[in-house]
Short mmCIF file of C-alpha atoms in Angstrom, two decimals:
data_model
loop_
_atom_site.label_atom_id
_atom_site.label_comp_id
_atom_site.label_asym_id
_atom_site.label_seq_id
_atom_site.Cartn_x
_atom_site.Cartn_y
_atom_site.Cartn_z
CA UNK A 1 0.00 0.00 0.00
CA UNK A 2 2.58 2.30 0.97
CA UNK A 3 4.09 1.65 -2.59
CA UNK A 4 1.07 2.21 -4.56
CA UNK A 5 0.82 5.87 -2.66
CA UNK A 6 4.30 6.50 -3.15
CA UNK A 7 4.33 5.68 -6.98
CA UNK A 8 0.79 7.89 -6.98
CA UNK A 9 3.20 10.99 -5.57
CA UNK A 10 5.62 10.36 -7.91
CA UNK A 11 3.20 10.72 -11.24
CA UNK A 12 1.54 13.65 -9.42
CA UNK A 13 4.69 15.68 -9.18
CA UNK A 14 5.76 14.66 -12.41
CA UNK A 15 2.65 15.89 -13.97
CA UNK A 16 3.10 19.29 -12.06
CA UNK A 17 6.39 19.66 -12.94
CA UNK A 18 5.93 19.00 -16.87
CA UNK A 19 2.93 21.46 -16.40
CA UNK A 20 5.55 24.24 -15.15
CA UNK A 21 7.59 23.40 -17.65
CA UNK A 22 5.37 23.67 -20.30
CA UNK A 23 5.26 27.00 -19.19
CA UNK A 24 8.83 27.89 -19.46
CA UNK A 25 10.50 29.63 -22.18
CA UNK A 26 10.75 32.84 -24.65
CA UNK A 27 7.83 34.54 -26.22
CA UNK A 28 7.23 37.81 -28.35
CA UNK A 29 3.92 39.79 -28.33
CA UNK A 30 3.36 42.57 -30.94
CA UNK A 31 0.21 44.59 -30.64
CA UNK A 32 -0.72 48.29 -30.36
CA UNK A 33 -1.97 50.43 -27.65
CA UNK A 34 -4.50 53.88 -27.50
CA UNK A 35 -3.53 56.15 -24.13
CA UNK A 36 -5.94 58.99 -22.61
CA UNK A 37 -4.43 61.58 -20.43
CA UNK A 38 -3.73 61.94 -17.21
CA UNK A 39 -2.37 63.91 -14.15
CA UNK A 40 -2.26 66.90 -16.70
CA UNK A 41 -0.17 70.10 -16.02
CA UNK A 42 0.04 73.43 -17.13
CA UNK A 43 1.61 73.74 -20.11
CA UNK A 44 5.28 76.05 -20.55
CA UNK A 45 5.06 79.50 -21.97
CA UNK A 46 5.92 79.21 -25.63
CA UNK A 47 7.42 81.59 -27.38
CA UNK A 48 6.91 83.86 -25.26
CA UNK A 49 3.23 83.50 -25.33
CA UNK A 50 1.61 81.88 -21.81
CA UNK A 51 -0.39 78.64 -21.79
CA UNK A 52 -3.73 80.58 -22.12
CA UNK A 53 -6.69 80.81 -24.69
CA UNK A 54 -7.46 84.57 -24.73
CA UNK A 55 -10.25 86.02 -26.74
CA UNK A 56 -10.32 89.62 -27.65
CA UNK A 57 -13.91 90.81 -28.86
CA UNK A 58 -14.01 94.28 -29.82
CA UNK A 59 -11.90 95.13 -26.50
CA UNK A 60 -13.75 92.73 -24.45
CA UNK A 61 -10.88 90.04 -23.02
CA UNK A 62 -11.82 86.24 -22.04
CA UNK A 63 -8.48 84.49 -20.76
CA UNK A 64 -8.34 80.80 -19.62
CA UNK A 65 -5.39 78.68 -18.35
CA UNK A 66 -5.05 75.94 -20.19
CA UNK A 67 -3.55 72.86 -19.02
CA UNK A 68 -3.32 68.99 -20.02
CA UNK A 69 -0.70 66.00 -20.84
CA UNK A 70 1.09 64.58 -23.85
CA UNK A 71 -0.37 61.09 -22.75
CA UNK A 72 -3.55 60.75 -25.35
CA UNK A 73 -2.43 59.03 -28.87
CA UNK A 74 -1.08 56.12 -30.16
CA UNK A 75 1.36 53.62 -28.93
CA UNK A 76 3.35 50.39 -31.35
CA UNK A 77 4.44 47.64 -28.96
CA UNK A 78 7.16 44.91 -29.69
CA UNK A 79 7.70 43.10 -26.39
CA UNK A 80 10.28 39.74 -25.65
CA UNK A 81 9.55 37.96 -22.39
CA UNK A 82 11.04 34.88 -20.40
CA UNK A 83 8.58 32.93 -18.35
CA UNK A 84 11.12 31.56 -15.99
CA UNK A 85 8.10 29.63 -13.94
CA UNK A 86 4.25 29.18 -13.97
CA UNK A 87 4.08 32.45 -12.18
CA UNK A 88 7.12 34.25 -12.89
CA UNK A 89 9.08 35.89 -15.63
CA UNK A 90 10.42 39.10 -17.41
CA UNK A 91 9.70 40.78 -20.04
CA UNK A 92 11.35 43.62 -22.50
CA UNK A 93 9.10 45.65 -24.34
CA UNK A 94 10.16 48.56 -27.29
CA UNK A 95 7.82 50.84 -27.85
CA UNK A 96 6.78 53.97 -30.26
CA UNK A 97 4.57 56.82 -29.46
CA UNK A 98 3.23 59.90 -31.35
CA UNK A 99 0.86 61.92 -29.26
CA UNK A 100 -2.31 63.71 -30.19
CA UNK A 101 -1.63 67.14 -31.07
CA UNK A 102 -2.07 69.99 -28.23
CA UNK A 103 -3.60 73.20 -28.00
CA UNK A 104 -0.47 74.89 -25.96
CA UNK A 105 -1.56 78.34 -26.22
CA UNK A 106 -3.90 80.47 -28.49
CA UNK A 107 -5.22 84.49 -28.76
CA UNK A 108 -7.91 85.48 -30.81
CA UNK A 109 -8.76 88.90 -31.65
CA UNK A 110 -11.98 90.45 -33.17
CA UNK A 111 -12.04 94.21 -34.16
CA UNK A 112 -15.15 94.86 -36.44
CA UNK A 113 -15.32 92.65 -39.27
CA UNK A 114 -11.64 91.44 -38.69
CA UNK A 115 -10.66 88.13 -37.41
CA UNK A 116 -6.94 86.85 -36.46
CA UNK A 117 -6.46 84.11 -34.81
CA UNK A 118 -2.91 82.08 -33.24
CA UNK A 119 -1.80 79.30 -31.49
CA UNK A 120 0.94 76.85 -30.69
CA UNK A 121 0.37 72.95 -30.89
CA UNK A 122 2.49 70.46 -29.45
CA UNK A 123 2.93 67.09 -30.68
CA UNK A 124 5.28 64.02 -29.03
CA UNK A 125 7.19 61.60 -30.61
CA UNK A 126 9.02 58.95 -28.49
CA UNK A 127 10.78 55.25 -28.46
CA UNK A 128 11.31 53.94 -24.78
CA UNK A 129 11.80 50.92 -23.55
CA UNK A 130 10.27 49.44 -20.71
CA UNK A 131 12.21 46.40 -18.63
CA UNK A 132 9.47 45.13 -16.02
CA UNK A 133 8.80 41.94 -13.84
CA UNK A 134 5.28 39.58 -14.65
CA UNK A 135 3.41 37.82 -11.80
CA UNK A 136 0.91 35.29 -13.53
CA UNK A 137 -2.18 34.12 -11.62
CA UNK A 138 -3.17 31.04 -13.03
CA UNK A 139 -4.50 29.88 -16.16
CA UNK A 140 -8.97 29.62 -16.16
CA UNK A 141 -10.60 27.84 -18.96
CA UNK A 142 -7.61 29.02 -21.01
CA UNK A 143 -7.92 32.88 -19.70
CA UNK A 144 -4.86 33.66 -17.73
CA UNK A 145 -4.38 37.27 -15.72
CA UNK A 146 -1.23 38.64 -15.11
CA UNK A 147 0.09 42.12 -13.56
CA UNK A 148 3.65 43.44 -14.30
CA UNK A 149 5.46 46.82 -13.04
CA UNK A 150 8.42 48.00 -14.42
CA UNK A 151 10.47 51.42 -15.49
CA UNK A 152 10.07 53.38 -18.94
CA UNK A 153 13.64 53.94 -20.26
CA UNK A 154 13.91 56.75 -22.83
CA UNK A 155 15.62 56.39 -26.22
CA UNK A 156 14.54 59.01 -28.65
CA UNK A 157 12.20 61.95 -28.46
CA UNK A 158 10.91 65.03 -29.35
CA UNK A 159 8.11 67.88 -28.56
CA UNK A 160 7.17 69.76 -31.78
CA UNK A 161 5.87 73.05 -31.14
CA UNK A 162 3.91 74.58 -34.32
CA UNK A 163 2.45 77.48 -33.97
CA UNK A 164 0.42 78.92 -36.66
CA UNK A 165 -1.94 82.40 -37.41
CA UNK A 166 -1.76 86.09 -37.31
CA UNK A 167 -2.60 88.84 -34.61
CA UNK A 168 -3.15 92.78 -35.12
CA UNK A 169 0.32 93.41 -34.99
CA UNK A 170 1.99 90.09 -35.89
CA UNK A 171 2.37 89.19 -39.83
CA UNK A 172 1.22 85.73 -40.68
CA UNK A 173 3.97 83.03 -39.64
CA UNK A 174 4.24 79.50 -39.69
CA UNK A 175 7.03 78.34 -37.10
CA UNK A 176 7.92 75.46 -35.51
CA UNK A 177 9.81 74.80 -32.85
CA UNK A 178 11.88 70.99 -31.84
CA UNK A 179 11.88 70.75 -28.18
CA UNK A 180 14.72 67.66 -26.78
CA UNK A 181 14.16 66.17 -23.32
CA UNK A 182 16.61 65.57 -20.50
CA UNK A 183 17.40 61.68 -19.71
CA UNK A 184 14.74 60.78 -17.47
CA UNK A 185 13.11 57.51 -16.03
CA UNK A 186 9.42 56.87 -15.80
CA UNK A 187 7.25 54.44 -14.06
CA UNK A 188 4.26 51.75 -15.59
CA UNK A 189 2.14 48.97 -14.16
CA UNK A 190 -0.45 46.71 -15.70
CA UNK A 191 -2.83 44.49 -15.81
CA UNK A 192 -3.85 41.87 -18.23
CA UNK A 193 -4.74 38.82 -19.42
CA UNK A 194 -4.15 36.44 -22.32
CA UNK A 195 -6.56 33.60 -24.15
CA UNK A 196 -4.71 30.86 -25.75
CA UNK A 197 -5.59 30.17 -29.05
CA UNK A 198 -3.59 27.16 -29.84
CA UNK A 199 -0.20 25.79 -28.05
CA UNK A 200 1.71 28.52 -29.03
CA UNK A 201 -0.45 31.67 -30.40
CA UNK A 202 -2.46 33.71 -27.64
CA UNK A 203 -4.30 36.62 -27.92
CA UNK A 204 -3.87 39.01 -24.62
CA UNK A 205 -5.54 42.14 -23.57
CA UNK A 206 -3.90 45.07 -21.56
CA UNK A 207 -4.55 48.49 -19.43
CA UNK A 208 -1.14 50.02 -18.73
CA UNK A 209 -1.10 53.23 -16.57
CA UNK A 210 2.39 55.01 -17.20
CA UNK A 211 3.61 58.19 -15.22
CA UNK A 212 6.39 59.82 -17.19
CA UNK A 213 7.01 63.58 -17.02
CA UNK A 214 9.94 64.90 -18.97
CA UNK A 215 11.97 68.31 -18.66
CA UNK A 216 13.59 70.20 -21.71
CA UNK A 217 17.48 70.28 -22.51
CA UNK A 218 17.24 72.30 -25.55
CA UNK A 219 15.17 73.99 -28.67
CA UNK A 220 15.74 74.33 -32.25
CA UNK A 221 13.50 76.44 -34.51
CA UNK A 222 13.44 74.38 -37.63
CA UNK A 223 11.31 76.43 -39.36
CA UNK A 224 10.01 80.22 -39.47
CA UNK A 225 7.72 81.59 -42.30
CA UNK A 226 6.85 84.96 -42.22
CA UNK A 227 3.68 86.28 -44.67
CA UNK A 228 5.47 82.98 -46.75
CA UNK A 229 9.19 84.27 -46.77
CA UNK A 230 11.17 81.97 -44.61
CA UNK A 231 13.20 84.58 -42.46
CA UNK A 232 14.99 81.96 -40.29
CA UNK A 233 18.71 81.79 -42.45
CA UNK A 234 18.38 85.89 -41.10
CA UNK A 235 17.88 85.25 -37.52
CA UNK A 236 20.87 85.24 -35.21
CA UNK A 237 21.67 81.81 -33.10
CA UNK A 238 20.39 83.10 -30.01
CA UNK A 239 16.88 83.78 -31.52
CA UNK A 240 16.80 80.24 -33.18
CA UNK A 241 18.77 77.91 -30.41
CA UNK A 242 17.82 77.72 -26.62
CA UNK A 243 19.22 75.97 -23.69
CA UNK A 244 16.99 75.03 -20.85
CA UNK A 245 18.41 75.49 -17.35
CA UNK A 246 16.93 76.01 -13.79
CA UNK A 247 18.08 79.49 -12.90
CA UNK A 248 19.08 82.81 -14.58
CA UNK A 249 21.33 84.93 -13.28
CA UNK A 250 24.17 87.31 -14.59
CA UNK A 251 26.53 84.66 -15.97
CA UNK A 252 23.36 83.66 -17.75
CA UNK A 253 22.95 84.82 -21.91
CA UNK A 254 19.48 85.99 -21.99
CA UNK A 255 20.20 87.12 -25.59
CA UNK A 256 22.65 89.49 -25.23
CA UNK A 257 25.29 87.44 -26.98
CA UNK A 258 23.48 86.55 -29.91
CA UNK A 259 26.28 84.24 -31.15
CA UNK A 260 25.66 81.23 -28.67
CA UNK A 261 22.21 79.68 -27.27
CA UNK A 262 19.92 81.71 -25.27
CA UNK A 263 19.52 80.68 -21.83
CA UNK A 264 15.84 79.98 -20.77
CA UNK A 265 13.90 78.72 -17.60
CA UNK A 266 13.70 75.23 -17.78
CA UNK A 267 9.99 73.69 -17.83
CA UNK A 268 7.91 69.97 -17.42
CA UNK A 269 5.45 68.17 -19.61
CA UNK A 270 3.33 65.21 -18.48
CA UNK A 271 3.26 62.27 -20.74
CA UNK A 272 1.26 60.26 -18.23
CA UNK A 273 -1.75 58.04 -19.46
CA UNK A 274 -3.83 55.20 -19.40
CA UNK A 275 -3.67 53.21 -22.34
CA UNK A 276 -5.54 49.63 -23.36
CA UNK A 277 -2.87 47.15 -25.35
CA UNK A 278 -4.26 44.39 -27.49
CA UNK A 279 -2.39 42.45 -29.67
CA UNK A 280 -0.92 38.36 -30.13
CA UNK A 281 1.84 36.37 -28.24
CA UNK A 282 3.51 33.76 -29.68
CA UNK A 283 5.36 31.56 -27.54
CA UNK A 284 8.64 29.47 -28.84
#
């Protein structure tokens, strides 16, 4: 008897371990992601021009502060994991973002029958990766929820600042301004689940909440139209190059020297969101 119950142990744990194992190994998941903002900020004076939407009708002002985050667009996911156990493993994802565009700032003026109107949009484009640690919770009629947490590792990036229209006593311009972020580290956590389809191929559903805010290091005007002439190769350096830095003082070049960068108060955006990923894992 004792034999029989020790043999029974024996299959049991086999079957448990070739279960885990089954689990074990590489994978790759490709899918795409939509974000919505959130934790929004106000947004840094461009230009000159404050993050406001101020309406001028025939000398009667309306001004409003305008605020908000880069996090609402579009997101490409390409993500390697290892499954070390049934309930453990790592994965590295790459991912490419490109923001909804931004209302930064805008003034509009109406005097009689005329109208002029301006405003700045902003627009990010990013590649990050994002290193972070999967707990699985079981597999459920071939459902199986997970939760991971990991960092968001810049590699490339960009805020494009266009800003666009005419006021009483501003020409028409087109202008557009390439803002470069500091190195910076961000945070993200989700939750999810996949559905296998067959032995290898699952489908898998995601909501991802990442908090990432990212502070300038420099600006480049790229381009600067003015009634259609571009007037930038005519602009000294200090009017089209800026460095971003976290106090002005004497030493600082606030324009004077109009051979170098201007010196200019550094600022934050948000690029915080909420995002649902859906896509296919395949596992090798």
């Amino acid at each position: 008897m004792i034999k029989k119950f020790m043999l029974l142990g024996a299959v049991v744990l086999s079957l448990t371990t070739n279960a885990q194992d089954s689990k074990r190994g590489f994978y790759l998941k490709a899918g795409g992601s939509y974000f919505i903002q959130t934790v929004p900020t106000n947004f840094p004076v461009v230009n000159g021009y404050a993050p406001v939407s101020e309406s001028n009708v025939n000398g009667v002002k309306t001004t409003r502060l305008i605020s908000g985050s880069f996090g609402e667009g579009f997101r490409t996911n390409l993500t390697g994991g290892f499954r070390f156990t049934e309930r453990l493993g790592v994965e590295m994802g790459v991912h490419y973002y490109q923001s909804n565009a931004k209302t930064m700032f805008e003034r509009e003026t109406i005097v009689g029958p005329a109208y002029y109107n301006l405003s700045g949009k902003g627009t990010v484009r990013a590649l990050d990766l994002s290193p972070s640690l999967v707990l699985y919770l079981g597999e459920v009629n071939k459902f199986e929820p997970y939760t991971k947490v990991g960092v968001i590792v810049p590699v490339y990036g960009h805020l494009t600042i266009e800003t666009k229209g005419n006021t009483p006593s501003t020409p028409l311009i087109n202008r557009t301004d390439v803002v470069k972020p500091q190195p910076t580290l961000g945070f993200m956590a989700t939750v999810g689940t996949s559905y296998k389809i067959t032995n290898n191929l699952s489908a898998f559903a995601e909501v991802e909440y990442r908090n990432f805010t990212v502070k300038g290091k420099n600006k480049e005007v790229t381009v600067f139209d003015v009634n259609g002439v571009n007037v930038l190769p005519s602009l000294p350096y200090s009017e089209t190059h800026s460095n971003y830095v976290d106090t002005l003082d004497a030493s600082s070049n606030t324009g004077t020297n109009t051979s170098i960068a201007k010196d200019e108060l550094a600022s934050y955006v948000s690029i915080s969101g909420v995002g649902l990923s859906l896509g296919m894992r395949y596992n090798f």
